Amino acid sequence: DKPLALAVSRDLQTVFAPWRTLAWICGLTYGLVSMVLLLSVYFVLRQQRVLLQVSRRYDQNAIESAQQLDLALHGADLGLWDVDLRTGARSLNRRSLEMAGNTPEDPPENMATWVERIHPDDREQAGKLRTAHQRGETDALIMEYRIRHRDGHWVWLHSRGKVTHRDADGTPLRFIGTYQDISERKAAESQIAEFAYHDSLTGLPNRRLLMDR
């Protein structure tokens, strides 16, 4: 007349065993993912430090090269010019500007305005030499011509340049070179020629000029 009650259960370790297994799996997965992330961050930061060091060395080398170039140009009393042949824009250093009487504060000149300042007797020859080099007919552009100074007098320039960039079709894109003021040399040559072919006392043509003619 009494009901039979039967209680069946498992011990706690058996009940929680699947949860402990899942916890271990999740923990190991989290730890592995964290380790991979930390290693990735470490290598990325290390690579960034290496790239930063390389960039700093490159910038330092570029600065030193620019300083050496500036010292070389200053020592040789040369002006530097850089022309974008696609737009005609000209970039000049301070010495190049001084040769023509310009200042860094003046509006920049382009190729068209610069050509207009060339002496009429020299303009055609200078244009032919420049065109021949841009076509690749010469290894370098070397010419001497007169440029009108801002004050109105003429300045003799020795120009040496080279096309440094061309596109796939060979069209010139960039022109870089130097200027040298040779006005004193030209004046000396003219004076020497004057002394050689004219009498120093009277200024009249001498026998040497007569034979030359």
PDB file of C-alpha atoms in Angstrom:
ATOM      1  CA  ASP A   1       0.000   0.000   0.000  1.00  0.00           C
ATOM      2  CA  LYS A   2       3.027   2.313  -0.109  1.00  0.00           C
ATOM      3  CA  PRO A   3       4.328   3.802  -3.445  1.00  0.00           C
ATOM      4  CA  LEU A   4       7.862   2.984  -4.411  1.00  0.00           C
ATOM      5  CA  ALA A   5       9.995   6.098  -4.903  1.00  0.00           C
ATOM      6  CA  LEU A   6      13.229   5.621  -6.817  1.00  0.00           C
ATOM      7  CA  ALA A   7      15.763   8.505  -7.106  1.00  0.00           C
ATOM      8  CA  VAL A   8      18.476   8.218  -9.753  1.00  0.00           C
ATOM      9  CA  SER A   9      21.255  10.809 -10.126  1.00  0.00           C
ATOM     10  CA  ARG A  10      24.885  11.296 -11.220  1.00  0.00           C
ATOM     11  CA  ASP A  11      27.739  12.782  -9.262  1.00  0.00           C
ATOM     12  CA  LEU A  12      28.662  16.478  -9.905  1.00  0.00           C
ATOM     13  CA  GLN A  13      31.910  15.699 -11.752  1.00  0.00           C
ATOM     14  CA  THR A  14      30.018  13.643 -14.283  1.00  0.00           C
ATOM     15  CA  VAL A  15      27.331  16.330 -14.654  1.00  0.00           C
ATOM     16  CA  PHE A  16      29.842  19.172 -15.211  1.00  0.00           C
ATOM     17  CA  ALA A  17      32.327  17.159 -17.327  1.00  0.00           C
ATOM     18  CA  PRO A  18      30.919  18.356 -20.747  1.00  0.00           C
ATOM     19  CA  TRP A  19      30.920  21.972 -19.553  1.00  0.00           C
ATOM     20  CA  ARG A  20      34.499  21.664 -18.340  1.00  0.00           C
ATOM     21  CA  THR A  21      35.524  20.199 -21.694  1.00  0.00           C
ATOM     22  CA  LEU A  22      33.805  23.055 -23.548  1.00  0.00           C
ATOM     23  CA  ALA A  23      35.425  25.590 -21.239  1.00  0.00           C
ATOM     24  CA  TRP A  24      38.880  24.117 -21.914  1.00  0.00           C
ATOM     25  CA  ILE A  25      38.275  24.162 -25.668  1.00  0.00           C
ATOM     26  CA  CYS A  26      37.058  27.774 -25.582  1.00  0.00           C
ATOM     27  CA  GLY A  27      39.940  28.809 -23.345  1.00  0.00           C
ATOM     28  CA  LEU A  28      42.569  27.166 -25.540  1.00  0.00           C
ATOM     29  CA  THR A  29      40.972  28.654 -28.683  1.00  0.00           C
ATOM     30  CA  TYR A  30      40.893  32.119 -27.110  1.00  0.00           C
ATOM     31  CA  GLY A  31      44.485  31.751 -25.973  1.00  0.00           C
ATOM     32  CA  LEU A  32      45.621  30.587 -29.404  1.00  0.00           C
ATOM     33  CA  VAL A  33      43.770  33.429 -31.155  1.00  0.00           C
ATOM     34  CA  SER A  34      45.189  35.953 -28.674  1.00  0.00           C
ATOM     35  CA  MET A  35      48.716  34.628 -29.240  1.00  0.00           C
ATOM     36  CA  VAL A  36      48.305  34.860 -33.013  1.00  0.00           C
ATOM     37  CA  LEU A  37      46.983  38.414 -32.714  1.00  0.00           C
ATOM     38  CA  LEU A  38      49.801  39.449 -30.389  1.00  0.00           C
ATOM     39  CA  LEU A  39      52.404  37.946 -32.715  1.00  0.00           C
ATOM     40  CA  SER A  40      50.787  39.667 -35.697  1.00  0.00           C
ATOM     41  CA  VAL A  41      50.769  43.003 -33.904  1.00  0.00           C
ATOM     42  CA  TYR A  42      54.400  42.470 -32.872  1.00  0.00           C
ATOM     43  CA  PHE A  43      55.542  41.731 -36.426  1.00  0.00           C
ATOM     44  CA  VAL A  44      53.506  44.624 -37.861  1.00  0.00           C
ATOM     45  CA  LEU A  45      55.014  47.058 -35.359  1.00  0.00           C
ATOM     46  CA  ARG A  46      58.467  45.647 -36.037  1.00  0.00           C
ATOM     47  CA  GLN A  47      57.984  46.057 -39.784  1.00  0.00           C
ATOM     48  CA  GLN A  48      56.753  49.610 -39.267  1.00  0.00           C
ATOM     49  CA  ARG A  49      59.861  50.424 -37.215  1.00  0.00           C
ATOM     50  CA  VAL A  50      62.083  48.980 -39.941  1.00  0.00           C
ATOM     51  CA  LEU A  51      60.242  50.945 -42.651  1.00  0.00           C
ATOM     52  CA  LEU A  52      60.465  54.095 -40.531  1.00  0.00           C
ATOM     53  CA  GLN A  53      64.209  53.626 -40.111  1.00  0.00           C
ATOM     54  CA  VAL A  54      64.626  53.042 -43.851  1.00  0.00           C
ATOM     55  CA  SER A  55      62.517  56.127 -44.597  1.00  0.00           C
ATOM     56  CA  ARG A  56      64.581  58.218 -42.188  1.00  0.00           C
ATOM     57  CA  ARG A  57      67.828  56.993 -43.754  1.00  0.00           C
ATOM     58  CA  TYR A  58      66.438  57.721 -47.222  1.00  0.00           C
ATOM     59  CA  ASP A  59      65.355  61.212 -46.169  1.00  0.00           C
ATOM     60  CA  GLN A  60      68.758  61.838 -44.595  1.00  0.00           C
ATOM     61  CA  ASN A  61      70.546  60.633 -47.719  1.00  0.00           C
ATOM     62  CA  ALA A  62      68.286  62.825 -49.857  1.00  0.00           C
ATOM     63  CA  ILE A  63      69.059  65.842 -47.658  1.00  0.00           C
ATOM     64  CA  GLU A  64      72.789  65.139 -47.786  1.00  0.00           C
ATOM     65  CA  SER A  65      72.660  64.682 -51.573  1.00  0.00           C
ATOM     66  CA  ALA A  66      70.759  67.950 -51.949  1.00  0.00           C
ATOM     67  CA  GLN A  67      73.291  69.723 -49.736  1.00  0.00           C
ATOM     68  CA  GLN A  68      76.203  68.272 -51.727  1.00  0.00           C
ATOM     69  CA  LEU A  69      74.555  69.313 -54.991  1.00  0.00           C
ATOM     70  CA  ASP A  70      73.927  72.795 -53.630  1.00  0.00           C
ATOM     71  CA  LEU A  71      77.558  73.089 -52.503  1.00  0.00           C
ATOM     72  CA  ALA A  72      78.791  71.863 -55.891  1.00  0.00           C
ATOM     73  CA  LEU A  73      76.578  74.324 -57.755  1.00  0.00           C
ATOM     74  CA  HIS A  74      77.587  77.139 -55.437  1.00  0.00           C
ATOM     75  CA  GLY A  75      81.279  76.315 -55.783  1.00  0.00           C
ATOM     76  CA  ALA A  76      81.031  76.234 -59.562  1.00  0.00           C
ATOM     77  CA  ASP A  77      78.763  79.318 -59.602  1.00  0.00           C
ATOM     78  CA  LEU A  78      76.120  77.395 -61.531  1.00  0.00           C
ATOM     79  CA  GLY A  79      72.387  77.927 -61.700  1.00  0.00           C
ATOM     80  CA  LEU A  80      70.048  74.939 -61.786  1.00  0.00           C
ATOM     81  CA  TRP A  81      66.936  74.803 -63.964  1.00  0.00           C
ATOM     82  CA  ASP A  82      64.197  72.194 -64.279  1.00  0.00           C
ATOM     83  CA  VAL A  83      61.544  72.316 -67.031  1.00  0.00           C
ATOM     84  CA  ASP A  84      58.297  70.350 -67.206  1.00  0.00           C
ATOM     85  CA  LEU A  85      57.952  69.964 -70.974  1.00  0.00           C
ATOM     86  CA  ARG A  86      54.273  69.012 -70.709  1.00  0.00           C
ATOM     87  CA  THR A  87      53.293  72.345 -69.152  1.00  0.00           C
ATOM     88  CA  GLY A  88      56.323  74.506 -69.946  1.00  0.00           C
ATOM     89  CA  ALA A  89      56.725  75.389 -66.254  1.00  0.00           C
ATOM     90  CA  ARG A  90      60.300  76.235 -65.224  1.00  0.00           C
ATOM     91  CA  SER A  91      61.776  75.729 -61.757  1.00  0.00           C
ATOM     92  CA  LEU A  92      64.954  77.695 -61.002  1.00  0.00           C
ATOM     93  CA  ASN A  93      67.258  77.919 -58.014  1.00  0.00           C
ATOM     94  CA  ARG A  94      68.292  81.264 -56.578  1.00  0.00           C
ATOM     95  CA  ARG A  95      71.494  81.556 -58.643  1.00  0.00           C
ATOM     96  CA  SER A  96      69.607  81.034 -61.924  1.00  0.00           C
ATOM     97  CA  LEU A  97      67.166  83.753 -60.934  1.00  0.00           C
ATOM     98  CA  GLU A  98      70.010  86.129 -60.051  1.00  0.00           C
ATOM     99  CA  MET A  99      71.620  85.714 -63.470  1.00  0.00           C
ATOM    100  CA  ALA A 100      68.511  87.168 -65.114  1.00  0.00           C
ATOM    101  CA  GLY A 101      67.923  89.750 -62.378  1.00  0.00           C
ATOM    102  CA  ASN A 102      64.894  87.957 -60.936  1.00  0.00           C
ATOM    103  CA  THR A 103      64.044  87.100 -57.337  1.00  0.00           C
ATOM    104  CA  PRO A 104      62.170  84.170 -55.748  1.00  0.00           C
ATOM    105  CA  GLU A 105      59.262  86.537 -55.069  1.00  0.00           C
ATOM    106  CA  ASP A 106      58.734  87.238 -58.790  1.00  0.00           C
ATOM    107  CA  PRO A 107      56.057  85.277 -60.688  1.00  0.00           C
ATOM    108  CA  PRO A 108      57.558  82.111 -62.207  1.00  0.00           C
ATOM    109  CA  GLU A 109      58.394  82.188 -65.897  1.00  0.00           C
ATOM    110  CA  ASN A 110      57.486  79.507 -68.409  1.00  0.00           C
ATOM    111  CA  MET A 111      59.384  78.421 -71.500  1.00  0.00           C
ATOM    112  CA  ALA A 112      57.583  80.905 -73.753  1.00  0.00           C
ATOM    113  CA  THR A 113      58.471  83.952 -71.636  1.00  0.00           C
ATOM    114  CA  TRP A 114      62.053  82.736 -71.250  1.00  0.00           C
ATOM    115  CA  VAL A 115      62.501  82.305 -75.015  1.00  0.00           C
ATOM    116  CA  GLU A 116      61.273  85.865 -75.506  1.00  0.00           C
ATOM    117  CA  ARG A 117      64.156  87.092 -73.339  1.00  0.00           C
ATOM    118  CA  ILE A 118      66.792  85.431 -75.540  1.00  0.00           C
ATOM    119  CA  HIS A 119      68.685  87.775 -77.841  1.00  0.00           C
ATOM    120  CA  PRO A 120      67.080  87.853 -81.314  1.00  0.00           C
ATOM    121  CA  ASP A 121      70.396  86.897 -82.932  1.00  0.00           C
ATOM    122  CA  ASP A 122      70.686  83.790 -80.713  1.00  0.00           C
ATOM    123  CA  ARG A 123      67.049  82.701 -80.519  1.00  0.00           C
ATOM    124  CA  GLU A 124      66.872  80.665 -83.732  1.00  0.00           C
ATOM    125  CA  GLN A 125      70.083  78.729 -83.092  1.00  0.00           C
ATOM    126  CA  ALA A 126      69.105  78.033 -79.483  1.00  0.00           C
ATOM    127  CA  GLY A 127      65.724  76.738 -80.623  1.00  0.00           C
ATOM    128  CA  LYS A 128      67.293  74.416 -83.193  1.00  0.00           C
ATOM    129  CA  LEU A 129      69.719  72.938 -80.661  1.00  0.00           C
ATOM    130  CA  ARG A 130      66.971  72.418 -78.084  1.00  0.00           C
ATOM    131  CA  THR A 131      64.650  70.776 -80.613  1.00  0.00           C
ATOM    132  CA  ALA A 132      67.416  68.469 -81.869  1.00  0.00           C
ATOM    133  CA  HIS A 133      68.149  67.261 -78.354  1.00  0.00           C
ATOM    134  CA  GLN A 134      64.501  66.745 -77.479  1.00  0.00           C
ATOM    135  CA  ARG A 135      64.203  64.575 -80.594  1.00  0.00           C
ATOM    136  CA  GLY A 136      67.111  62.470 -79.339  1.00  0.00           C
ATOM    137  CA  GLU A 137      69.559  63.581 -82.025  1.00  0.00           C
ATOM    138  CA  THR A 138      72.165  64.697 -79.455  1.00  0.00           C
ATOM    139  CA  ASP A 139      73.268  63.238 -76.121  1.00  0.00           C
ATOM    140  CA  ALA A 140      73.134  66.584 -74.330  1.00  0.00           C
ATOM    141  CA  LEU A 141      72.135  70.179 -74.926  1.00  0.00           C
ATOM    142  CA  ILE A 142      75.132  72.539 -74.851  1.00  0.00           C
ATOM    143  CA  MET A 143      74.776  76.092 -76.093  1.00  0.00           C
ATOM    144  CA  GLU A 144      75.717  79.702 -75.400  1.00  0.00           C
ATOM    145  CA  TYR A 145      73.348  82.611 -75.855  1.00  0.00           C
ATOM    146  CA  ARG A 146      72.471  86.031 -74.515  1.00  0.00           C
ATOM    147  CA  ILE A 147      69.557  86.672 -72.196  1.00  0.00           C
ATOM    148  CA  ARG A 148      68.062  90.046 -71.422  1.00  0.00           C
ATOM    149  CA  HIS A 149      68.683  91.018 -67.801  1.00  0.00           C
ATOM    150  CA  ARG A 150      65.863  92.618 -65.867  1.00  0.00           C
ATOM    151  CA  ASP A 151      67.854  95.887 -65.922  1.00  0.00           C
ATOM    152  CA  GLY A 152      67.959  95.793 -69.721  1.00  0.00           C
ATOM    153  CA  HIS A 153      71.533  94.705 -70.457  1.00  0.00           C
ATOM    154  CA  TRP A 154      72.501  91.384 -72.016  1.00  0.00           C
ATOM    155  CA  VAL A 155      73.984  88.479 -70.064  1.00  0.00           C
ATOM    156  CA  TRP A 156      75.887  85.661 -71.752  1.00  0.00           C
ATOM    157  CA  LEU A 157      74.848  82.211 -70.493  1.00  0.00           C
ATOM    158  CA  HIS A 158      76.429  78.818 -71.021  1.00  0.00           C
ATOM    159  CA  SER A 159      73.546  76.339 -70.837  1.00  0.00           C
ATOM    160  CA  ARG A 160      74.047  72.608 -70.438  1.00  0.00           C
ATOM    161  CA  GLY A 161      71.096  70.237 -70.035  1.00  0.00           C
ATOM    162  CA  LYS A 162      69.580  66.872 -70.764  1.00  0.00           C
ATOM    163  CA  VAL A 163      66.142  65.296 -71.134  1.00  0.00           C
ATOM    164  CA  THR A 164      65.805  63.021 -68.104  1.00  0.00           C
ATOM    165  CA  HIS A 165      62.279  61.633 -68.550  1.00  0.00           C
ATOM    166  CA  ARG A 166      60.405  60.370 -71.601  1.00  0.00           C
ATOM    167  CA  ASP A 167      57.115  58.520 -71.947  1.00  0.00           C
ATOM    168  CA  ALA A 168      56.637  55.149 -73.635  1.00  0.00           C
ATOM    169  CA  ASP A 169      56.495  56.810 -77.055  1.00  0.00           C
ATOM    170  CA  GLY A 170      59.768  58.664 -76.475  1.00  0.00           C
ATOM    171  CA  THR A 171      58.117  62.063 -76.011  1.00  0.00           C
ATOM    172  CA  PRO A 172      60.306  64.191 -73.702  1.00  0.00           C
ATOM    173  CA  LEU A 173      58.687  65.043 -70.370  1.00  0.00           C
ATOM    174  CA  ARG A 174      61.369  66.649 -68.222  1.00  0.00           C
ATOM    175  CA  PHE A 175      64.438  68.762 -68.966  1.00  0.00           C
ATOM    176  CA  ILE A 176      67.123  69.473 -66.336  1.00  0.00           C
ATOM    177  CA  GLY A 177      70.321  71.473 -66.680  1.00  0.00           C
ATOM    178  CA  THR A 178      72.560  74.282 -65.468  1.00  0.00           C
ATOM    179  CA  TYR A 179      73.362  77.885 -66.335  1.00  0.00           C
ATOM    180  CA  GLN A 180      76.724  79.577 -66.064  1.00  0.00           C
ATOM    181  CA  ASP A 181      77.223  83.322 -66.443  1.00  0.00           C
ATOM    182  CA  ILE A 182      80.052  83.710 -68.990  1.00  0.00           C
ATOM    183  CA  SER A 183      79.657  87.437 -69.588  1.00  0.00           C
ATOM    184  CA  GLU A 184      83.152  88.203 -68.254  1.00  0.00           C
ATOM    185  CA  ARG A 185      84.682  85.525 -70.472  1.00  0.00           C
ATOM    186  CA  LYS A 186      82.879  86.868 -73.534  1.00  0.00           C
ATOM    187  CA  ALA A 187      83.971  90.414 -72.688  1.00  0.00           C
ATOM    188  CA  ALA A 188      87.577  89.233 -72.325  1.00  0.00           C
ATOM    189  CA  GLU A 189      87.403  87.375 -75.656  1.00  0.00           C
ATOM    190  CA  SER A 190      86.016  90.481 -77.324  1.00  0.00           C
ATOM    191  CA  GLN A 191      88.758  92.615 -75.829  1.00  0.00           C
ATOM    192  CA  ILE A 192      91.438  90.172 -76.926  1.00  0.00           C
ATOM    193  CA  ALA A 193      90.016  90.176 -80.449  1.00  0.00           C
ATOM    194  CA  GLU A 194      89.981  93.971 -80.379  1.00  0.00           C
ATOM    195  CA  PHE A 195      93.624  94.106 -79.332  1.00  0.00           C
ATOM    196  CA  ALA A 196      94.587  91.493 -81.913  1.00  0.00           C
ATOM    197  CA  TYR A 197      92.989  93.210 -84.914  1.00  0.00           C
ATOM    198  CA  HIS A 198      93.141  96.899 -84.024  1.00  0.00           C
ATOM    199  CA  ASP A 199      95.918  99.320 -83.190  1.00  0.00           C
ATOM    200  CA  SER A 200      95.891  99.976 -79.444  1.00  0.00           C
ATOM    201  CA  LEU A 201      96.779 103.667 -79.908  1.00  0.00           C
ATOM    202  CA  THR A 202      94.543 104.736 -82.785  1.00  0.00           C
ATOM    203  CA  GLY A 203      91.896 102.000 -82.670  1.00  0.00           C
ATOM    204  CA  LEU A 204      92.248 101.525 -86.440  1.00  0.00           C
ATOM    205  CA  PRO A 205      92.291  98.049 -88.049  1.00  0.00           C
ATOM    206  CA  ASN A 206      95.823  96.640 -88.259  1.00  0.00           C
ATOM    207  CA  ARG A 207      97.640  94.431 -90.756  1.00  0.00           C
ATOM    208  CA  ARG A 208      96.401  91.206 -89.070  1.00  0.00           C
ATOM    209  CA  LEU A 209      92.742  92.200 -89.587  1.00  0.00           C
ATOM    210  CA  LEU A 210      93.515  93.156 -93.197  1.00  0.00           C
ATOM    211  CA  MET A 211      95.081  89.735 -93.863  1.00  0.00           C
ATOM    212  CA  ASP A 212      92.197  87.974 -92.056  1.00  0.00           C
ATOM    213  CA  ARG A 213      89.628  89.752 -94.214  1.00  0.00           C
TER     214      ARG A 213
END
